[in-house]
Amino acid sequence: MENRADLGAMVMRLGRRILAMERPILAAHAISMWGYIVLTALHDRPMRTQAALAAGIGADKTRLIAVLDDLQRRELIEREPDPADRRVRLLRLTEAGRLLQQRIQADIRTAEDQLLGTLQESDRTALLTALAALHTEGPGI
Amino acid sequence: MENRADLGAMVMRLGRRILAMERPILAAHAISMWGYIVLTALHDRPMRTQAALAAGIGADKTRLIAVLDDLQRRELIEREPDPADRRVRLLRLTEAGRLLQQRIQADIRTAEDQLLGTLQESDRTALLTALAALHTEGPGI
DNA sequence: TATTGTTATACTCTATAACTATA
DNA sequence: TATAGTTATAGAGTATAACAATA
């Protein structure tokens, strides 16, 4: 593979292709990309502060506020002051939020599998192994 | 690989990691990301119109103008009206542009190989195969 | 009238700074 | 005084619309 395209160009192009694929799925569930990222982060585990959530998904804390407002209004997350330190907002999914995240993720997984289905089995598993090893730190999208 | 992270998240994170890796290399050569993309596109082959170049790298044509102005001012590209149709600007690299593109690409390749070196040989080649198959159409970055 | 390139404008996304409420 | 969250403001990047030159 001596004469290949730049890695960054290939990866970013693939990323945009996947994001374009996900956009209609998210729209069908009336949720933004950041909204879905937040639901997924909270699905993995609840958070004690909005700043921790922001850091965890690589977003600025000010950027999350409108997202959290919307999710809370739609009763997909709970967001209540910590009785022990009322500056802090405890964040967790509601049952509706948990179900919605699972539904969206299942739809996305279906689309991903369709895309990956164009690859040979061995390339597919190696791609996922390599991505899992390399993606590590960094923002949510 | 049933319980993996979303493919889009992993790919975009990796893409950002690679872009962050490339940024100091581009800065060392005093060239922007879009400038490098244009040099690389023209290195592959000259273009007959700016619109064709823009479409080829997935950029808006208006976005390229400042980039082309800069590259032309630094005599890295030639940009002359087509005698046969003077609305059109013929675009090609100068010798200096060709050399600079090669130097930057070599630096980037070195950094990429370092990153890929953390992978097993079989995963690495499969990753490149999969990326080459999947990235296909789409913007330059 | 249609097309290439250019300029001017508006819009979106994001980060920075200033504010409030708690501690 | 320091910190969590919020609001207001400014900046970068991008796309849209209007324009000039040429066909």
mmCIF file of C-alpha atoms (C1' of nucleotides) in Angstrom:
data_model
loop_
_atom_site.group_PDB
_atom_site.id
_atom_site.type_symbol
_atom_site.label_atom_id
_atom_site.label_comp_id
_atom_site.label_asym_id
_atom_site.label_seq_id
_atom_site.Cartn_x
_atom_site.Cartn_y
_atom_site.Cartn_z
ATOM 1 C CA MET A 1 0.000 0.000 0.000
ATOM 2 C CA GLU A 2 2.718 2.442 -0.999
ATOM 3 C CA ASN A 3 0.745 4.712 -3.271
ATOM 4 C CA ARG A 4 -2.330 5.302 -1.167
ATOM 5 C CA ALA A 5 -4.309 8.482 -0.531
ATOM 6 C CA ASP A 6 -3.576 10.439 2.640
ATOM 7 C CA LEU A 7 -4.929 8.623 5.673
ATOM 8 C CA GLY A 8 -6.545 11.762 7.065
ATOM 9 C CA ALA A 9 -8.416 12.417 3.829
ATOM 10 C CA MET A 10 -9.694 8.843 3.631
ATOM 11 C CA VAL A 11 -10.777 8.735 7.264
ATOM 12 C CA MET A 12 -12.497 12.119 7.185
ATOM 13 C CA ARG A 13 -14.302 11.262 3.963
ATOM 14 C CA LEU A 14 -15.529 8.016 5.450
ATOM 15 C CA GLY A 15 -16.575 9.870 8.601
ATOM 16 C CA ARG A 16 -18.648 12.332 6.607
ATOM 17 C CA ARG A 17 -20.189 9.542 4.638
ATOM 18 C CA ILE A 18 -21.262 7.816 7.863
ATOM 19 C CA LEU A 19 -22.555 11.069 9.369
ATOM 20 C CA ALA A 20 -24.584 11.713 6.212
ATOM 21 C CA MET A 21 -25.977 8.210 6.575
ATOM 22 C CA GLU A 22 -26.949 8.874 10.202
ATOM 23 C CA ARG A 23 -28.551 12.264 9.630
ATOM 24 C CA PRO A 24 -31.927 10.975 8.372
ATOM 25 C CA ILE A 25 -32.040 8.422 11.184
ATOM 26 C CA LEU A 26 -31.542 11.123 13.802
ATOM 27 C CA ALA A 27 -34.062 13.367 12.044
ATOM 28 C CA ALA A 28 -36.624 10.555 12.082
ATOM 29 C CA HIS A 29 -36.256 10.498 15.869
ATOM 30 C CA ALA A 30 -36.277 14.321 16.009
ATOM 31 C CA ILE A 31 -32.916 14.438 17.753
ATOM 32 C CA SER A 32 -29.730 16.335 16.971
ATOM 33 C CA MET A 33 -26.283 14.784 16.639
ATOM 34 C CA TRP A 34 -25.213 16.318 19.953
ATOM 35 C CA GLY A 35 -28.481 15.203 21.533
ATOM 36 C CA TYR A 36 -27.762 11.636 20.517
ATOM 37 C CA ILE A 37 -24.174 11.877 21.745
ATOM 38 C CA VAL A 38 -25.419 13.083 25.132
ATOM 39 C CA LEU A 39 -28.010 10.300 25.354
ATOM 40 C CA THR A 40 -25.320 7.751 24.518
ATOM 41 C CA ALA A 41 -22.866 9.159 27.068
ATOM 42 C CA LEU A 42 -25.525 9.096 29.795
ATOM 43 C CA HIS A 43 -26.624 5.628 28.726
ATOM 44 C CA ASP A 44 -23.116 4.408 29.452
ATOM 45 C CA ARG A 45 -23.269 6.010 32.889
ATOM 46 C CA PRO A 46 -24.917 8.947 34.734
ATOM 47 C CA MET A 47 -22.849 12.090 35.296
ATOM 48 C CA ARG A 48 -22.502 14.271 38.343
ATOM 49 C CA THR A 49 -21.804 17.570 36.553
ATOM 50 C CA GLN A 50 -22.470 19.084 33.158
ATOM 51 C CA ALA A 51 -18.795 20.000 32.921
ATOM 52 C CA ALA A 52 -17.817 16.336 33.304
ATOM 53 C CA LEU A 53 -20.267 15.374 30.587
ATOM 54 C CA ALA A 54 -18.921 18.115 28.321
ATOM 55 C CA ALA A 55 -15.341 16.973 28.869
ATOM 56 C CA GLY A 56 -16.307 13.361 28.342
ATOM 57 C CA ILE A 57 -17.757 13.981 24.902
ATOM 58 C CA GLY A 58 -15.263 16.676 23.920
ATOM 59 C CA ALA A 59 -17.753 19.527 23.833
ATOM 60 C CA ASP A 60 -17.624 22.994 25.333
ATOM 61 C CA LYS A 61 -19.846 23.209 28.433
ATOM 62 C CA THR A 62 -21.677 26.237 27.058
ATOM 63 C CA ARG A 63 -22.556 24.297 23.941
ATOM 64 C CA LEU A 64 -24.380 21.601 25.901
ATOM 65 C CA ILE A 65 -26.877 23.833 27.635
ATOM 66 C CA ALA A 66 -29.355 24.173 24.790
ATOM 67 C CA VAL A 67 -29.021 20.436 24.148
ATOM 68 C CA LEU A 68 -29.711 19.573 27.781
ATOM 69 C CA ASP A 69 -32.610 22.059 27.915
ATOM 70 C CA ASP A 70 -34.220 20.280 24.988
ATOM 71 C CA LEU A 71 -33.643 16.759 26.315
ATOM 72 C CA GLN A 72 -35.009 17.753 29.704
ATOM 73 C CA ARG A 73 -38.076 19.456 28.227
ATOM 74 C CA ARG A 74 -38.805 16.227 26.362
ATOM 75 C CA GLU A 75 -38.309 14.227 29.565
ATOM 76 C CA LEU A 76 -35.486 12.168 28.089
ATOM 77 C CA ILE A 77 -33.078 13.124 30.877
ATOM 78 C CA GLU A 78 -33.316 14.100 34.531
ATOM 79 C CA ARG A 79 -31.267 17.083 35.644
ATOM 80 C CA GLU A 80 -31.572 17.964 39.288
ATOM 81 C CA PRO A 81 -29.418 19.894 41.753
ATOM 82 C CA ASP A 82 -27.265 17.711 43.954
ATOM 83 C CA PRO A 83 -28.636 18.131 47.509
ATOM 84 C CA ALA A 84 -25.062 17.918 48.800
ATOM 85 C CA ASP A 85 -23.864 20.783 46.548
ATOM 86 C CA ARG A 86 -26.635 22.695 44.910
ATOM 87 C CA ARG A 87 -24.351 24.222 42.279
ATOM 88 C CA VAL A 88 -24.081 20.800 40.685
ATOM 89 C CA ARG A 89 -26.676 19.226 38.370
ATOM 90 C CA LEU A 90 -27.000 15.453 38.519
ATOM 91 C CA LEU A 91 -27.653 14.026 35.047
ATOM 92 C CA ARG A 92 -29.222 10.709 34.150
ATOM 93 C CA LEU A 93 -31.493 9.230 31.507
ATOM 94 C CA THR A 94 -35.167 8.716 32.118
ATOM 95 C CA GLU A 95 -36.658 5.411 31.073
ATOM 96 C CA ALA A 96 -37.959 7.130 27.927
ATOM 97 C CA GLY A 97 -34.458 8.445 27.241
ATOM 98 C CA ARG A 98 -32.943 5.011 27.700
ATOM 99 C CA LEU A 99 -35.442 3.475 25.297
ATOM 100 C CA LEU A 100 -34.981 6.210 22.692
ATOM 101 C CA GLN A 101 -31.198 5.880 22.786
ATOM 102 C CA GLN A 102 -31.480 2.145 22.268
ATOM 103 C CA ARG A 103 -33.880 2.560 19.382
ATOM 104 C CA ILE A 104 -31.693 5.134 17.618
ATOM 105 C CA GLN A 105 -28.551 3.120 18.195
ATOM 106 C CA ALA A 106 -30.210 0.022 16.768
ATOM 107 C CA ASP A 107 -31.203 1.931 13.630
ATOM 108 C CA ILE A 108 -27.692 3.321 13.269
ATOM 109 C CA ARG A 109 -26.191 -0.112 13.792
ATOM 110 C CA THR A 110 -28.377 -1.493 11.010
ATOM 111 C CA ALA A 111 -27.164 1.207 8.614
ATOM 112 C CA GLU A 112 -23.544 0.650 9.670
ATOM 113 C CA ASP A 113 -23.789 -3.069 9.135
ATOM 114 C CA GLN A 114 -25.156 -2.434 5.669
ATOM 115 C CA LEU A 115 -22.150 -0.234 4.873
ATOM 116 C CA LEU A 116 -19.699 -2.712 6.382
ATOM 117 C CA GLY A 117 -21.403 -5.525 4.528
ATOM 118 C CA THR A 118 -19.702 -4.347 1.357
ATOM 119 C CA LEU A 119 -16.379 -5.401 2.888
ATOM 120 C CA GLN A 120 -14.867 -8.830 3.141
ATOM 121 C CA GLU A 121 -15.346 -10.427 6.547
ATOM 122 C CA SER A 122 -11.626 -10.301 7.378
ATOM 123 C CA ASP A 123 -11.288 -6.618 6.390
ATOM 124 C CA ARG A 124 -14.405 -5.762 8.373
ATOM 125 C CA THR A 125 -13.213 -7.246 11.644
ATOM 126 C CA ALA A 126 -9.745 -5.787 11.195
ATOM 127 C CA LEU A 127 -11.215 -2.348 10.506
ATOM 128 C CA LEU A 128 -13.217 -2.490 13.729
ATOM 129 C CA THR A 129 -10.206 -3.730 15.672
ATOM 130 C CA ALA A 130 -8.006 -0.975 14.286
ATOM 131 C CA LEU A 131 -10.627 1.714 14.918
ATOM 132 C CA ALA A 132 -11.163 0.544 18.483
ATOM 133 C CA ALA A 133 -7.408 0.735 19.034
ATOM 134 C CA LEU A 134 -6.854 4.110 17.366
ATOM 135 C CA HIS A 135 -9.914 6.256 18.022
ATOM 136 C CA THR A 136 -9.350 6.437 21.821
ATOM 137 C CA GLU A 137 -9.246 10.017 23.122
ATOM 138 C CA GLY A 138 -11.060 12.834 21.385
ATOM 139 C CA PRO A 139 -14.416 14.524 20.901
ATOM 140 C CA GLY A 140 -17.754 12.779 20.409
ATOM 141 C CA ILE A 141 -18.089 13.683 16.768
ATOM 142 C CA MET B 1 -17.642 -7.082 17.872
ATOM 143 C CA GLU B 2 -21.220 -6.815 19.096
ATOM 144 C CA ASN B 3 -20.790 -4.217 21.815
ATOM 145 C CA ARG B 4 -18.669 -1.654 20.002
ATOM 146 C CA ALA B 5 -18.919 2.136 19.991
ATOM 147 C CA ASP B 6 -20.780 3.799 17.129
ATOM 148 C CA LEU B 7 -18.783 3.581 13.927
ATOM 149 C CA GLY B 8 -19.294 7.258 13.124
ATOM 150 C CA ALA B 9 -17.971 8.333 16.517
ATOM 151 C CA MET B 10 -14.874 6.139 16.207
ATOM 152 C CA VAL B 11 -14.115 7.235 12.654
ATOM 153 C CA MET B 12 -14.618 10.939 13.357
ATOM 154 C CA ARG B 13 -12.489 10.754 16.485
ATOM 155 C CA LEU B 14 -9.711 9.056 14.572
ATOM 156 C CA GLY B 15 -10.039 11.634 11.811
ATOM 157 C CA ARG B 16 -9.646 14.480 14.259
ATOM 158 C CA ARG B 17 -6.692 12.800 15.828
ATOM 159 C CA ILE B 18 -4.996 12.517 12.439
ATOM 160 C CA LEU B 19 -5.857 16.117 11.535
ATOM 161 C CA ALA B 20 -4.389 17.293 14.831
ATOM 162 C CA MET B 21 -1.266 15.307 13.974
ATOM 163 C CA GLU B 22 -1.044 16.958 10.561
ATOM 164 C CA ARG B 23 -1.640 20.524 11.727
ATOM 165 C CA PRO B 24 1.942 21.199 12.926
ATOM 166 C CA ILE B 25 3.336 19.651 9.744
ATOM 167 C CA LEU B 26 1.245 21.954 7.579
ATOM 168 C CA ALA B 27 2.130 24.924 9.779
ATOM 169 C CA ALA B 28 5.832 24.129 9.387
ATOM 170 C CA HIS B 29 5.357 24.472 5.638
ATOM 171 C CA ALA B 30 3.177 27.583 6.108
ATOM 172 C CA ILE B 31 0.247 26.033 4.273
ATOM 173 C CA SER B 32 -3.400 25.601 5.220
ATOM 174 C CA MET B 33 -5.312 22.338 5.143
ATOM 175 C CA TRP B 34 -7.257 23.480 2.085
ATOM 176 C CA GLY B 35 -4.041 24.710 0.471
ATOM 177 C CA TYR B 36 -2.528 21.269 0.873
ATOM 178 C CA ILE B 37 -5.664 19.589 -0.451
ATOM 179 C CA VAL B 38 -5.538 21.799 -3.552
ATOM 180 C CA LEU B 39 -1.848 21.084 -4.098
ATOM 181 C CA THR B 40 -2.522 17.369 -3.786
ATOM 182 C CA ALA B 41 -5.490 17.485 -6.168
ATOM 183 C CA LEU B 42 -3.446 19.382 -8.763
ATOM 184 C CA HIS B 43 -0.501 17.056 -8.219
ATOM 185 C CA ASP B 44 -2.701 14.157 -9.266
ATOM 186 C CA ARG B 45 -3.687 16.082 -12.385
ATOM 187 C CA PRO B 46 -4.147 19.667 -13.669
ATOM 188 C CA MET B 47 -7.668 21.073 -13.807
ATOM 189 C CA ARG B 48 -9.394 23.076 -16.485
ATOM 190 C CA THR B 49 -11.759 25.063 -14.237
ATOM 191 C CA GLN B 50 -11.887 26.139 -10.623
ATOM 192 C CA ALA B 51 -15.384 24.721 -10.396
ATOM 193 C CA ALA B 52 -14.094 21.278 -11.396
ATOM 194 C CA LEU B 53 -11.388 21.500 -8.758
ATOM 195 C CA ALA B 54 -13.919 22.570 -6.135
ATOM 196 C CA ALA B 55 -16.232 19.694 -7.003
ATOM 197 C CA GLY B 56 -13.324 17.267 -7.019
ATOM 198 C CA ILE B 57 -12.290 18.066 -3.471
ATOM 199 C CA GLY B 58 -15.811 18.645 -2.174
ATOM 200 C CA ALA B 59 -15.412 22.353 -1.519
ATOM 201 C CA ASP B 60 -17.607 25.285 -2.436
ATOM 202 C CA LYS B 61 -16.116 27.192 -5.386
ATOM 203 C CA THR B 62 -16.266 30.491 -3.507
ATOM 204 C CA ARG B 63 -14.239 28.981 -0.688
ATOM 205 C CA LEU B 64 -11.340 28.152 -2.976
ATOM 206 C CA ILE B 65 -10.695 31.646 -4.252
ATOM 207 C CA ALA B 66 -8.702 32.917 -1.283
ATOM 208 C CA VAL B 67 -6.790 29.618 -1.259
ATOM 209 C CA LEU B 68 -5.933 29.884 -4.951
ATOM 210 C CA ASP B 69 -5.006 33.570 -4.556
ATOM 211 C CA ASP B 70 -2.494 32.607 -1.887
ATOM 212 C CA LEU B 71 -1.020 29.666 -3.776
ATOM 213 C CA GLN B 72 -0.679 31.769 -6.913
ATOM 214 C CA ARG B 73 0.925 34.666 -5.041
ATOM 215 C CA ARG B 74 3.512 32.210 -3.687
ATOM 216 C CA GLU B 75 4.050 30.821 -7.190
ATOM 217 C CA LEU B 76 3.039 27.309 -6.192
ATOM 218 C CA ILE B 77 0.348 27.129 -8.868
ATOM 219 C CA GLU B 78 -0.242 28.605 -12.300
ATOM 220 C CA ARG B 79 -3.710 29.992 -13.017
ATOM 221 C CA GLU B 80 -4.184 31.426 -16.468
ATOM 222 C CA PRO B 81 -7.196 32.100 -18.660
ATOM 223 C CA ASP B 82 -7.836 29.433 -21.248
ATOM 224 C CA PRO B 83 -7.184 31.092 -24.656
ATOM 225 C CA ALA B 84 -10.018 29.038 -26.113
ATOM 226 C CA ASP B 85 -12.520 30.252 -23.485
ATOM 227 C CA ARG B 86 -11.301 33.167 -21.473
ATOM 228 C CA ARG B 87 -13.886 32.658 -18.710
ATOM 229 C CA VAL B 88 -12.008 29.542 -17.677
ATOM 230 C CA ARG B 89 -8.832 29.457 -15.536
ATOM 231 C CA LEU B 90 -6.399 26.662 -16.276
ATOM 232 C CA LEU B 91 -4.853 25.366 -13.069
ATOM 233 C CA ARG B 92 -1.603 23.480 -12.649
ATOM 234 C CA LEU B 93 1.254 23.183 -10.180
ATOM 235 C CA THR B 94 4.524 24.991 -10.718
ATOM 236 C CA GLU B 95 7.700 23.023 -10.156
ATOM 237 C CA ALA B 96 7.961 24.665 -6.719
ATOM 238 C CA GLY B 97 4.395 23.601 -5.980
ATOM 239 C CA ARG B 98 5.098 20.057 -7.047
ATOM 240 C CA LEU B 99 8.147 19.856 -4.803
ATOM 241 C CA LEU B 100 6.366 21.389 -1.822
ATOM 242 C CA GLN B 101 3.446 18.968 -2.141
ATOM 243 C CA GLN B 102 5.838 16.034 -2.216
ATOM 244 C CA ARG B 103 7.745 17.279 0.821
ATOM 245 C CA ILE B 104 4.590 17.825 2.867
ATOM 246 C CA GLN B 105 3.118 14.495 1.839
ATOM 247 C CA ALA B 106 6.316 12.715 2.822
ATOM 248 C CA ASP B 107 6.208 14.328 6.282
ATOM 249 C CA ILE B 108 2.570 13.397 6.682
ATOM 250 C CA ARG B 109 3.264 9.840 5.547
ATOM 251 C CA THR B 110 5.986 9.535 8.168
ATOM 252 C CA ALA B 111 3.576 10.636 10.908
ATOM 253 C CA GLU B 112 0.879 8.313 9.606
ATOM 254 C CA ASP B 113 3.220 5.352 9.561
ATOM 255 C CA GLN B 114 4.144 6.099 13.155
ATOM 256 C CA LEU B 115 0.480 6.033 14.129
ATOM 257 C CA LEU B 116 -0.206 2.886 12.129
ATOM 258 C CA GLY B 117 2.888 1.267 13.603
ATOM 259 C CA THR B 118 0.972 0.750 16.830
ATOM 260 C CA LEU B 119 -1.242 -1.745 14.974
ATOM 261 C CA GLN B 120 -0.554 -5.333 14.106
ATOM 262 C CA GLU B 121 0.582 -5.819 10.518
ATOM 263 C CA SER B 122 -2.585 -7.692 9.536
ATOM 264 C CA ASP B 123 -4.897 -5.079 11.077
ATOM 265 C CA ARG B 124 -2.934 -2.290 9.418
ATOM 266 C CA THR B 125 -3.215 -3.624 5.892
ATOM 267 C CA ALA B 126 -6.870 -4.509 6.393
ATOM 268 C CA LEU B 127 -7.575 -1.010 7.696
ATOM 269 C CA LEU B 128 -6.034 0.529 4.594
ATOM 270 C CA THR B 129 -7.903 -1.864 2.331
ATOM 271 C CA ALA B 130 -11.206 -1.109 4.050
ATOM 272 C CA LEU B 131 -10.622 2.646 3.973
ATOM 273 C CA ALA B 132 -9.702 2.590 0.306
ATOM 274 C CA ALA B 133 -12.923 0.698 -0.412
ATOM 275 C CA LEU B 134 -15.208 2.840 1.764
ATOM 276 C CA HIS B 135 -13.966 6.421 1.606
ATOM 277 C CA THR B 136 -14.689 6.834 -2.158
ATOM 278 C CA GLU B 137 -16.906 9.835 -2.877
ATOM 279 C CA GLY B 138 -16.958 12.842 -0.604
ATOM 280 C CA PRO B 139 -15.136 16.027 0.385
ATOM 281 C CA GLY B 140 -11.381 16.403 0.760
ATOM 282 C CA ILE B 141 -11.409 16.810 4.517
ATOM 283 C "C1'" DT C 1 -29.282 33.718 -22.336
ATOM 284 C "C1'" DA C 2 -25.904 30.726 -19.991
ATOM 285 C "C1'" DT C 3 -21.528 30.020 -17.662
ATOM 286 C "C1'" DT C 4 -16.967 31.099 -15.062
ATOM 287 C "C1'" DG C 5 -15.098 33.361 -11.720
ATOM 288 C "C1'" DT C 6 -15.540 36.941 -8.099
ATOM 289 C "C1'" DT C 7 -17.370 39.762 -4.353
ATOM 290 C "C1'" DA C 8 -20.682 40.813 -0.684
ATOM 291 C "C1'" DT C 9 -23.784 39.172 2.561
ATOM 292 C "C1'" DA C 10 -25.893 36.168 5.828
ATOM 293 C "C1'" DC C 11 -25.950 32.136 8.489
ATOM 294 C "C1'" DT C 12 -24.217 28.385 11.520
ATOM 295 C "C1'" DC C 13 -21.254 26.692 14.722
ATOM 296 C "C1'" DT C 14 -18.121 27.400 18.261
ATOM 297 C "C1'" DA C 15 -15.404 29.618 21.777
ATOM 298 C "C1'" DT C 16 -14.627 33.656 25.115
ATOM 299 C "C1'" DA C 17 -16.068 36.683 28.539
ATOM 300 C "C1'" DA C 18 -19.250 38.296 31.809
ATOM 301 C "C1'" DC C 19 -22.811 37.136 35.139
ATOM 302 C "C1'" DT C 20 -25.611 34.319 39.048
ATOM 303 C "C1'" DA C 21 -25.891 31.207 42.550
ATOM 304 C "C1'" DT C 22 -23.920 28.507 45.574
ATOM 305 C "C1'" DA C 23 -19.933 26.985 48.481
ATOM 306 C "C1'" DT D 1 -12.419 33.359 46.850
ATOM 307 C "C1'" DA D 2 -13.508 29.677 44.050
ATOM 308 C "C1'" DT D 3 -16.636 26.692 41.294
ATOM 309 C "C1'" DA D 4 -21.037 25.067 38.444
ATOM 310 C "C1'" DG D 5 -23.986 26.624 35.525
ATOM 311 C "C1'" DT D 6 -25.926 30.247 32.493
ATOM 312 C "C1'" DT D 7 -26.231 34.125 29.277
ATOM 313 C "C1'" DA D 8 -24.376 37.423 25.941
ATOM 314 C "C1'" DT D 9 -21.022 38.466 22.699
ATOM 315 C "C1'" DA D 10 -17.661 37.839 19.235
ATOM 316 C "C1'" DG D 11 -15.125 35.004 16.010
ATOM 317 C "C1'" DA D 12 -14.217 31.469 12.365
ATOM 318 C "C1'" DG D 13 -15.904 28.897 8.714
ATOM 319 C "C1'" DT D 14 -19.245 28.179 5.442
ATOM 320 C "C1'" DA D 15 -22.937 28.791 2.097
ATOM 321 C "C1'" DT D 16 -26.180 31.932 -0.623
ATOM 322 C "C1'" DA D 17 -27.031 35.659 -3.534
ATOM 323 C "C1'" DA D 18 -25.664 39.276 -6.458
ATOM 324 C "C1'" DC D 19 -22.315 40.830 -9.835
ATOM 325 C "C1'" DA D 20 -18.839 41.306 -13.872
ATOM 326 C "C1'" DA D 21 -16.753 39.229 -17.795
ATOM 327 C "C1'" DT D 22 -17.101 36.185 -21.532
ATOM 328 C "C1'" DA D 23 -19.405 32.993 -24.522
#
